[in-house]
mmCIF file of C-alpha atoms in Angstrom:
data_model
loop_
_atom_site.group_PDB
_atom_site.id
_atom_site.type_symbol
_atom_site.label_atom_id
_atom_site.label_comp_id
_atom_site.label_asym_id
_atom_site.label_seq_id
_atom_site.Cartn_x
_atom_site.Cartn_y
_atom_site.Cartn_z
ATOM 1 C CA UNK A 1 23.568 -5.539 3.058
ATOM 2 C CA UNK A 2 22.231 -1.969 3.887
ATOM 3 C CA UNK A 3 21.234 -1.364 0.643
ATOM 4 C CA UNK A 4 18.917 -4.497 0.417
ATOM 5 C CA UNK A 5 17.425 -3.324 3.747
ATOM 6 C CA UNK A 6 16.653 -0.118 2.428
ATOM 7 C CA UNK A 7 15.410 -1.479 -1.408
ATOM 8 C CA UNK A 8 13.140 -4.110 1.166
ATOM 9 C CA UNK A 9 12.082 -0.757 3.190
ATOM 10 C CA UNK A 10 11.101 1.376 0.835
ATOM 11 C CA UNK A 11 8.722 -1.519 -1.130
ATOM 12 C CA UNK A 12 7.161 -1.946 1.975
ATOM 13 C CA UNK A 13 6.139 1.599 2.958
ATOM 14 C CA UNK A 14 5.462 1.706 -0.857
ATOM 15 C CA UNK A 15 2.537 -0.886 -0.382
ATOM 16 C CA UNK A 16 1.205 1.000 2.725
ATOM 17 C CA UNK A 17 1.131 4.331 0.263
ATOM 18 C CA UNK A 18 -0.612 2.188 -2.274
ATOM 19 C CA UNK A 19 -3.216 0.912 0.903
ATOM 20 C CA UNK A 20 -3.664 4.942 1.962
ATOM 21 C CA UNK A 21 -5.010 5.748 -2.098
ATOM 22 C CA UNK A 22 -7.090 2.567 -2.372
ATOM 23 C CA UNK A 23 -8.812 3.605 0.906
ATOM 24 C CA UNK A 24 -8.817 7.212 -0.106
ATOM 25 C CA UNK A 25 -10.263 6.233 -3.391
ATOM 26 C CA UNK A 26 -13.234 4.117 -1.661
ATOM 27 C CA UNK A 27 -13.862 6.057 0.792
ATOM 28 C CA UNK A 28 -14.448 8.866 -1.902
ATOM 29 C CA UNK A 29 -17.466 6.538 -3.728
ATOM 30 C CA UNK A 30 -18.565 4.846 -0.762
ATOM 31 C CA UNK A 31 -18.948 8.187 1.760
ATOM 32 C CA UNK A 32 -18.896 10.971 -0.548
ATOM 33 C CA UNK A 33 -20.509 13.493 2.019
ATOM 34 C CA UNK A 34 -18.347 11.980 5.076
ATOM 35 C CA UNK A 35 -16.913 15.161 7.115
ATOM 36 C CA UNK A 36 -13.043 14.958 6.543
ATOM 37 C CA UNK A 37 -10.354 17.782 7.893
ATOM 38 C CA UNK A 38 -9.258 17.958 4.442
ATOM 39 C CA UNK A 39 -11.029 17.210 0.888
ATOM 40 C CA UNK A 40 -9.456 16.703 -2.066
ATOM 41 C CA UNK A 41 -11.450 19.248 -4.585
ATOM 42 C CA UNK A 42 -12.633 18.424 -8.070
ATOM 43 C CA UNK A 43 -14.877 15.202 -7.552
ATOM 44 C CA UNK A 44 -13.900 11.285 -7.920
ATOM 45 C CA UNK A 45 -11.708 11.957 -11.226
ATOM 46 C CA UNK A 46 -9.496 14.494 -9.534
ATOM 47 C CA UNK A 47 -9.065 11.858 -7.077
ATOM 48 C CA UNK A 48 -8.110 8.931 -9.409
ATOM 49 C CA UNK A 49 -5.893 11.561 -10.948
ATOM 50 C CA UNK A 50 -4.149 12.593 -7.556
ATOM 51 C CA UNK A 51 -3.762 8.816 -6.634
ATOM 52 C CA UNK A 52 -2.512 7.639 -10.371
ATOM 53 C CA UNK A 53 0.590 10.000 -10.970
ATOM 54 C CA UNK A 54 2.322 8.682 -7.856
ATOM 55 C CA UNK A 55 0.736 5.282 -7.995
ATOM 56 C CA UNK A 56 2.595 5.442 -11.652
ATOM 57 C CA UNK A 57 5.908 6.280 -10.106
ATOM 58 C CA UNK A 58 5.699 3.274 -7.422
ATOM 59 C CA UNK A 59 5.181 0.875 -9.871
ATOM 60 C CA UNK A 60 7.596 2.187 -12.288
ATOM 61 C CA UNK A 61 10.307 1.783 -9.692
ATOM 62 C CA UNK A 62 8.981 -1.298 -8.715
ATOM 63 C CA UNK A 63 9.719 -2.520 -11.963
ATOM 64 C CA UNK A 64 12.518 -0.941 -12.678
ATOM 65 C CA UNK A 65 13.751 -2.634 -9.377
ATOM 66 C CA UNK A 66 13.111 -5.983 -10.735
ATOM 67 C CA UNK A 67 14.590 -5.446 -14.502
ATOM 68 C CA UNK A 68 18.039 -4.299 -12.801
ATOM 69 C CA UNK A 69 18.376 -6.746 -9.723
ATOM 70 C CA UNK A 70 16.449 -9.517 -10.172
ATOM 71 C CA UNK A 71 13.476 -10.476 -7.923
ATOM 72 C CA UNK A 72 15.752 -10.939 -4.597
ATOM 73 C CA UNK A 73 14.810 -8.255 -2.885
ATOM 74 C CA UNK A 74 10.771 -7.614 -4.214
ATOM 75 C CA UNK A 75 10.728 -11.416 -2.873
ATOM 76 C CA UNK A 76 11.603 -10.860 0.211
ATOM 77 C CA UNK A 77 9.648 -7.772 1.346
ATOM 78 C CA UNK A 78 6.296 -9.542 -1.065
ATOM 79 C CA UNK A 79 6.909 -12.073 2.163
ATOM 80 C CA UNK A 80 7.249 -9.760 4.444
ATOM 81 C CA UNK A 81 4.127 -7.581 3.487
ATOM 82 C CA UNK A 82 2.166 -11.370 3.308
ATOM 83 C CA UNK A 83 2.668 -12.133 7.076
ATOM 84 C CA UNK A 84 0.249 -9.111 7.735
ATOM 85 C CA UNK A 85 -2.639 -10.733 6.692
ATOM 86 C CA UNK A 86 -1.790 -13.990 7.910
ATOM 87 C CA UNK A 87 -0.684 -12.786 11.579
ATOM 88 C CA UNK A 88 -3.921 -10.703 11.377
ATOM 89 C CA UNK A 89 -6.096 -14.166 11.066
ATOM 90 C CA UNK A 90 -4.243 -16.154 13.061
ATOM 91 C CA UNK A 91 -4.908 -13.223 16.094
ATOM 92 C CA UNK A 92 -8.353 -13.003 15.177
ATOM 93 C CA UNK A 93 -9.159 -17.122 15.004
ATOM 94 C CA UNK A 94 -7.403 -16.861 18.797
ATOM 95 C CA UNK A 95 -9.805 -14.029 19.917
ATOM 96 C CA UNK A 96 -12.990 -15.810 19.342
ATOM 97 C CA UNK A 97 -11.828 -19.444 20.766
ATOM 98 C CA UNK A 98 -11.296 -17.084 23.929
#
């Protein structure tokens, strides 16, 4: 039903949050003087801090999720978030036989 859809929905965009802090956190140790329109202030802990309280929250739902419904749901967008990589290598083992 709808709700599924939307429990499905909102783990996916979820995982793409969790992507956007990973690569905000690495980009942060790996290109600390990189030019940016907008710079979190405070240094590589403020960061992790910034990144953790919301990180927190996803995963607490997550979880939550999971204690009240079963894994149903999590399964099914945990499959649909795995076809990204595996599209992605499939497309990319095509490109270079070309």
């Amino acid at each position: 039903g709808f709700s599924n859809l939307l429990k499905i929905d909102v783990t996916v965009y979820s995982a793409g949050i969790l992507l956007e802090f990973a690569a905000l956190f690495a980009l942060r140790i790996k290109e600390p003087t990189m030019e940016r329109p907008f710079k979190i202030p405070g240094g590589i802990a403020v960061v992790a801090l910034v990144a953790l309280v919301p990180t927190v929250v996803i995963l607490f739902a997550l979880a939550n999720n999971v204690q009240a419904e079963g894994w149903g749901t999590l399964r099914i967008a945990l499959i649909a978030l795995a076809t990204g990589p595996v599209v992605y290598m499939f497309r990319r083992s095509k490109r270079s036989i070309a």
